[in-house]
Coordinates of C-alpha atoms in Angstrom, one line a residue:
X1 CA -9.0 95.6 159.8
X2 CA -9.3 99.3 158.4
X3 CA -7.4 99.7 155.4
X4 CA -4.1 101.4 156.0
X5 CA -3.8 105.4 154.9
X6 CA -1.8 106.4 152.0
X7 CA 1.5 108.3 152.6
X8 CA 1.9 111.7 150.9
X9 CA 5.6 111.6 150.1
X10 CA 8.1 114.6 151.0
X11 CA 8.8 116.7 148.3
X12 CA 12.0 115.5 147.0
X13 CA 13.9 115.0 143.9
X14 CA 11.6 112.6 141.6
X15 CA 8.1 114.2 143.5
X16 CA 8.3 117.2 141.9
X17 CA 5.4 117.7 139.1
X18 CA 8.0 119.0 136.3
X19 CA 11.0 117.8 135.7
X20 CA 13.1 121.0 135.8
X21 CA 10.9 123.9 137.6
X22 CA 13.2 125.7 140.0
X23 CA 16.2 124.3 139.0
X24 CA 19.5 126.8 137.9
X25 CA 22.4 126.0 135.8
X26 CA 26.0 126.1 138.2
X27 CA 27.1 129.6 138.6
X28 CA 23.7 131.4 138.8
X29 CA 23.3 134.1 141.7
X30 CA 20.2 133.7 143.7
X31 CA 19.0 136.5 146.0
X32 CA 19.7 135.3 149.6
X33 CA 19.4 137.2 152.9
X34 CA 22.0 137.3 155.5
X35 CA 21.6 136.7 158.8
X36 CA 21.1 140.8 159.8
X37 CA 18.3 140.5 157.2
X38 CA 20.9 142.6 154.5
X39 CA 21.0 141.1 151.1
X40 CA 23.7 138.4 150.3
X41 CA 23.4 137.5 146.6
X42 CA 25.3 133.8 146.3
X43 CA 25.9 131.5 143.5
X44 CA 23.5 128.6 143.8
X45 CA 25.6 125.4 144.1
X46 CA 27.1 127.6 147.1
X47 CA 23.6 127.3 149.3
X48 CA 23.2 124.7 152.1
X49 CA 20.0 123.9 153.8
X50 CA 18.6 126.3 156.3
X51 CA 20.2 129.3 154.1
X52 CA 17.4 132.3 154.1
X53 CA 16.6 133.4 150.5
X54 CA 14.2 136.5 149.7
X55 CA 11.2 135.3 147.7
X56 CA 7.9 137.0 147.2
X57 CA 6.5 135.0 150.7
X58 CA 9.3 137.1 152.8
X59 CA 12.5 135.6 153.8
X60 CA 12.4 131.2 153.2
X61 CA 14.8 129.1 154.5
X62 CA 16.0 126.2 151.8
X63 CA 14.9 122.6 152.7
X64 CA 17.3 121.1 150.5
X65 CA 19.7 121.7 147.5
X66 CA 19.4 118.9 145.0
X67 CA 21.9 118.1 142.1
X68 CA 19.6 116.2 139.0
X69 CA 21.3 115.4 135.7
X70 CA 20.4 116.4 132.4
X71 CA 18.4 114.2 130.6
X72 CA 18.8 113.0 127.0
X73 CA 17.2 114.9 124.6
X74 CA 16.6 118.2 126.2
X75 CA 18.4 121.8 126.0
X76 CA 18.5 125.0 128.1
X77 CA 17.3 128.1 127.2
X78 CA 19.9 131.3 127.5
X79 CA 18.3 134.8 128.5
X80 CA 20.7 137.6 127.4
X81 CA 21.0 140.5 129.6
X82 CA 18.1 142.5 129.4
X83 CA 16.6 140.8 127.2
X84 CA 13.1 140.9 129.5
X85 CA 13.5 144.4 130.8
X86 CA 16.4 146.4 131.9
X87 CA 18.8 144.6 134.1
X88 CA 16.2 141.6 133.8
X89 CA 18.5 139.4 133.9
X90 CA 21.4 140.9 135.0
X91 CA 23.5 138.7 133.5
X92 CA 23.4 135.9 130.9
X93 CA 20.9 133.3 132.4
X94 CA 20.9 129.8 131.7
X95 CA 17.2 128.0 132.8
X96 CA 15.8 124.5 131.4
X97 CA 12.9 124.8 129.5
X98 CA 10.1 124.6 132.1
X99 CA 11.3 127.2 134.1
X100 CA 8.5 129.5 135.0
X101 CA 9.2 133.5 135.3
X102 CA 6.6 135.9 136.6
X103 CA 6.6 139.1 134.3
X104 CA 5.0 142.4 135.2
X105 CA 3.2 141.7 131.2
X106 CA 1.5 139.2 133.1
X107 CA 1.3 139.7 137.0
X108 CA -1.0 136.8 137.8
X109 CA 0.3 133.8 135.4
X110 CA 3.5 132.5 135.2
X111 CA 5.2 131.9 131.7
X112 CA 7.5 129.0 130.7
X113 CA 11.1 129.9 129.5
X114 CA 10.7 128.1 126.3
X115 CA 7.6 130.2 125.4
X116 CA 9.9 133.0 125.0
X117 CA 12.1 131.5 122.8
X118 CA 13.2 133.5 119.8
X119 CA 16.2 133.9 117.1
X120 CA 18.7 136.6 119.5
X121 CA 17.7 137.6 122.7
X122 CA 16.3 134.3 123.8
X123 CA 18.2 131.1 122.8
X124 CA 18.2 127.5 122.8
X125 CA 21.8 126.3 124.3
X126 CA 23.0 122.8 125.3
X127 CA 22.3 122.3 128.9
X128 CA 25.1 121.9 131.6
X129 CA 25.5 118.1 132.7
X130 CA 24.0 119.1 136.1
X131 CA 20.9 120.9 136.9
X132 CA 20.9 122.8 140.8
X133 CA 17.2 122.5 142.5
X134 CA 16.0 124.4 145.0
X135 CA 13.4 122.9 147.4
X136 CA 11.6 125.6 149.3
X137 CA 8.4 124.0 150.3
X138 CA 5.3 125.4 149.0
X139 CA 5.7 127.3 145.3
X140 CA 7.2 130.8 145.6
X141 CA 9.1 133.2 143.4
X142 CA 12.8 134.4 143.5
X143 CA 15.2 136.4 142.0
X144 CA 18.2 135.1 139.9
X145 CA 20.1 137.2 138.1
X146 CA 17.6 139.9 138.5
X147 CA 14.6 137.8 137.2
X148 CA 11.9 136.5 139.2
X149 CA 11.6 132.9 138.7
X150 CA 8.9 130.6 140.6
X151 CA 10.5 127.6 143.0
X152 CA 9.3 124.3 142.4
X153 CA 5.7 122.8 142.9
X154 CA 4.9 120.5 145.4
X155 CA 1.3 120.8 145.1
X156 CA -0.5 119.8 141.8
X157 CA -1.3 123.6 141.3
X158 CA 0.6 126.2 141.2
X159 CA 0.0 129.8 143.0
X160 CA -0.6 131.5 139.7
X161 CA -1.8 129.8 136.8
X162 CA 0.6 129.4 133.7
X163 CA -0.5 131.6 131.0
X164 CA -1.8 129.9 128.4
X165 CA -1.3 130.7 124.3
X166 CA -3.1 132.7 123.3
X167 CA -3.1 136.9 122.4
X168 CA -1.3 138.1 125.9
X169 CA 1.2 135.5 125.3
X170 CA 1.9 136.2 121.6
X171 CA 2.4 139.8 123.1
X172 CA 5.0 139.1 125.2
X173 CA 7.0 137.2 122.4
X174 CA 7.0 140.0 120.5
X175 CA 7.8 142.6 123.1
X176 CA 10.9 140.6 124.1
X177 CA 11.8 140.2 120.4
X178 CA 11.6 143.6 120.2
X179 CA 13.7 144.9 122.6
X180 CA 17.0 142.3 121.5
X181 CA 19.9 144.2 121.0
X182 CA 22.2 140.9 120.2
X183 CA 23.0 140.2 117.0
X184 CA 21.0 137.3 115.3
X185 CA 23.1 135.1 114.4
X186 CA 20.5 131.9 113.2
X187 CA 20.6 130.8 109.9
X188 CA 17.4 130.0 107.6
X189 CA 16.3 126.2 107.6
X190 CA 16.6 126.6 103.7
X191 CA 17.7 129.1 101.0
X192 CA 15.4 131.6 99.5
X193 CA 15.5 129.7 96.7
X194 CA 13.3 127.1 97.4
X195 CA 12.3 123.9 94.6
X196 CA 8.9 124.8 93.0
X197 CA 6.2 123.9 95.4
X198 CA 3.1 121.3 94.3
X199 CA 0.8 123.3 92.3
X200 CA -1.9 122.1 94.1
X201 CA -3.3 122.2 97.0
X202 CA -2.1 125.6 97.8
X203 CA 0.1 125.3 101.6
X204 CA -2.8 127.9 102.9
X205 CA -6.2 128.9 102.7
X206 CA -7.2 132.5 103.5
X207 CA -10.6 132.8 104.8
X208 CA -12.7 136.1 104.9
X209 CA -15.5 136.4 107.6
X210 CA -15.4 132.8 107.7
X211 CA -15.1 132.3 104.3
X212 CA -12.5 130.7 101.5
X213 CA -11.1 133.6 99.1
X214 CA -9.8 132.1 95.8
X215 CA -6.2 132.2 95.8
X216 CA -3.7 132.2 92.6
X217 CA -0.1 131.3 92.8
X218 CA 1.9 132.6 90.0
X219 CA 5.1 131.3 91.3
X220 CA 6.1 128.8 93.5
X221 CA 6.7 131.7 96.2
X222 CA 3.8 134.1 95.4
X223 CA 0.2 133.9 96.2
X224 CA -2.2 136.6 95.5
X225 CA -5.8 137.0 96.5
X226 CA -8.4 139.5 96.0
X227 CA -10.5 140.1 99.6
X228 CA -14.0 140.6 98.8
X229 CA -15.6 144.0 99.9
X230 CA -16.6 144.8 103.4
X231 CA -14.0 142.9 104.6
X232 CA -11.3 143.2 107.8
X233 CA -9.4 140.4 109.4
X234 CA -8.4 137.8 108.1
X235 CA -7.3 134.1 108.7
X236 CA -4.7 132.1 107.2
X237 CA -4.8 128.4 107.6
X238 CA -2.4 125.9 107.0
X239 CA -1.9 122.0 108.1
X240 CA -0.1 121.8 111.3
X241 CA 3.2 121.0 111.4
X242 CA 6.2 120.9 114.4
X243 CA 10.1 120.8 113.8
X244 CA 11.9 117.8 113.6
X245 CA 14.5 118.6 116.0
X246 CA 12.5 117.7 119.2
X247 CA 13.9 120.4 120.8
X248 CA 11.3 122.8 119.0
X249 CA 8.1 122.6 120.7
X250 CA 6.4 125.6 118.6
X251 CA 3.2 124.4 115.8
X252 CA 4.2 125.9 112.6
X253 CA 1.9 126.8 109.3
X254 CA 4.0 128.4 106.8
X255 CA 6.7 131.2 106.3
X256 CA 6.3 134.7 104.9
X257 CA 9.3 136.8 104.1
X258 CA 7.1 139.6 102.6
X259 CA 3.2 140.6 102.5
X260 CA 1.7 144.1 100.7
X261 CA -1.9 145.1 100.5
X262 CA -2.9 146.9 97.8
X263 CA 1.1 146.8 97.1
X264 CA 1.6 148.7 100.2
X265 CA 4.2 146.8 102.2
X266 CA 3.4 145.2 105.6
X267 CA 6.3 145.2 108.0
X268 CA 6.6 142.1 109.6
X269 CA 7.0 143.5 112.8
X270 CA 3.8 145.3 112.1
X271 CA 0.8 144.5 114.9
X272 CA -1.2 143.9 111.7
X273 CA -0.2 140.2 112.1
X274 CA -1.7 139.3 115.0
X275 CA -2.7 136.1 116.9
X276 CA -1.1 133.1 115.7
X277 CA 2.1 134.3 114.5
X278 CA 5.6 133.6 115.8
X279 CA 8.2 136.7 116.9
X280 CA 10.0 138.0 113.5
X281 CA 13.1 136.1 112.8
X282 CA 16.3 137.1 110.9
X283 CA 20.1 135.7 109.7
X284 CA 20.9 139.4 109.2
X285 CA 19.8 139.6 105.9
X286 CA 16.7 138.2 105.2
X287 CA 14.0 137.9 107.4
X288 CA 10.9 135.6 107.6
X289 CA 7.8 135.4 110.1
X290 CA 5.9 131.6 110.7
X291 CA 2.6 131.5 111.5
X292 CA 1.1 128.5 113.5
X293 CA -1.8 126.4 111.5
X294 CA -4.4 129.8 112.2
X295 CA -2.9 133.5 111.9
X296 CA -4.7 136.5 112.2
X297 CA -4.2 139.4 109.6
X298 CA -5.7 141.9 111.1
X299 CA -6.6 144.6 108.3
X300 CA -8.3 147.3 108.6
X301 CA -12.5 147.2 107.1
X302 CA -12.5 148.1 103.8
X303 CA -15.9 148.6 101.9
X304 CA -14.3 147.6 98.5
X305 CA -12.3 145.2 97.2
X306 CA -8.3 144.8 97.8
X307 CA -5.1 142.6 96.6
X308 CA -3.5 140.5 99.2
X309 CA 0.3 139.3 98.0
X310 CA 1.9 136.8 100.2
X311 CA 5.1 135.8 99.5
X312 CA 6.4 132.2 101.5
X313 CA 9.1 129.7 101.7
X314 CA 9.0 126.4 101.1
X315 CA 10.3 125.5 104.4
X316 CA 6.8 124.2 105.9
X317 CA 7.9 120.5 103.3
X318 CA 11.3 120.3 105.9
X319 CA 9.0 120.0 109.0
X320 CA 6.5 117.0 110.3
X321 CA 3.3 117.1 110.6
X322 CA 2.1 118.0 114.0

């Protein structure tokens, strides 16, 4: 007797490939089509199957609204208005974390909501206690709020790719860190005051064209280094480490609140720190940029010999090793 054939389950809540992709918090306005083909914006937990919304495939009828609870340990993430572009969102817009939003930075990937995360215009909240999911067949985008977000998969793959880390990605942080208008409001894991840190090993190595620069650390916040001549770029390397609060999903290295060159100041908005570092982040009054366990500096050649100064935290002891 011929062995029977495996069924493909429906899609349905439970055979989706992430927990949370295309699912809204209560309230959120998806971009729905009337029946005369005119747009009907309608708040999600308003939508019934067979209700036509306008996604990037043309006009999609909705196989089924599901309702799935939050589960334990998780959080949302809260887009301000505008914090992507103008009117992008429209309006304060609550996602879980593996949403995926389709950017014009990056036409062809798609970019998870917690990738964007930063200290203002991007936010970890608590989630609501119910999660809306939309089930439109094959993966599509649509618009909520304004933003175009990509329905759930029901295939392994996805139409577009999701953008991996990297340079475009660390781009993208910044760019939306930059445009915040909200007032930051999160506080610094620790004082700037911090205990002295353990003289040795140093929490970094910098490396010029490959190579280990001796470093000196006058005080338990400074660390000075001369960069040997003919030199441009270069890396800082710390032990990887994650936050504690599992909530967190970013690798840390360690955290500068002020670098000069020659004791010329670098901005810590400045593109001089490139790949590898997070967005800038601020309480109002100090600020502090972490870099993962490899950052780029990326200085200018210089045919003769100059003084790096970093100045850190010692926040990188509060966090677990990755």
């Amino acid at each position: 007797m011929p062995p029977r054939p495996r069924r493909t389950p429906a899609p349905a809540e439970g055979m989706l490939y992430a927990q949370s992709e295309g699912a809204f918090a209560p309230g959120t306005t998806v971009a729905t089509l009337a029946a005369t083909g005119e747009p009907a914006p309608a708040p999600i937990e308003s939508l019934t199957p067979g209700t036509l919304l306008d996604t990037a495939n043309g006009p999609r009828p909705l196989l089924a609204l599901h309702r799935r609870p939050t589960g334990k340990d998780t959080f949302a993430v809260l887009l301000h208005p505008d914090a992507l572009a103008p009117g992008i969102p429209s309006a304060a817009l609550t996602l879980p974390p593996e949403a995926l939003l389709l950017l014009d930075a990056a036409p062809h990937h798609l970019i998870p909501a917690a990738a964007l995360l930063n200290a203002s215009s991007v936010t970890r909240i608590p989630p609501p206690a119910t999660w809306f999911l939309l089930d439109l067949g094959p993966q599509t985008t649509l618009h909520a709020h304004n933003t175009p977000i990509a329905s759930a998969r029901t295939a392994p793959n996805p139409p577009f790719p999701i953008l991996p880390a990297g340079v475009l990605l660390n781009t993208i942080r910044q760019a939306v860190a930059a445009r915040s208008t909200h007032p930051i409001t999160a506080p610094p894991p620790h004082k700037l005051t911090p205990p002295p840190l353990p003289p040795a090993p140093p929490p970094l190595t910098i490396l010029a064209a490959g190579t280990p620069v001796p470093l000196s650390q006058p005080t338990p916040t400074t660390m000075i280094c001369t960069l040997p001549a003919r030199t441009g770029p270069v890396r800082l390397r710390a032990t990887a480490r994650r936050a504690n609060d599992s909530a967190d999903i970013r690798q840390f290295g360690i955290c500068l609140t002020h670098i000069t060159l020659d004791d010329t100041p670098i901005a810590l908005d400045s593109k001089t720190l490139g790949p590898g570092f997070h967005p800038p982040e601020s309480n109002g009054t100090q600020s502090w940029r972490w870099t993962t366990a490899e950052a780029w500096l990326v200085l200018p050649y210089s045919p003769t010999p100059r003084t790096l100064h970093l100045t850190l935290t010692d926040w990188h002891h509060n966090l677990a090793p990755a």
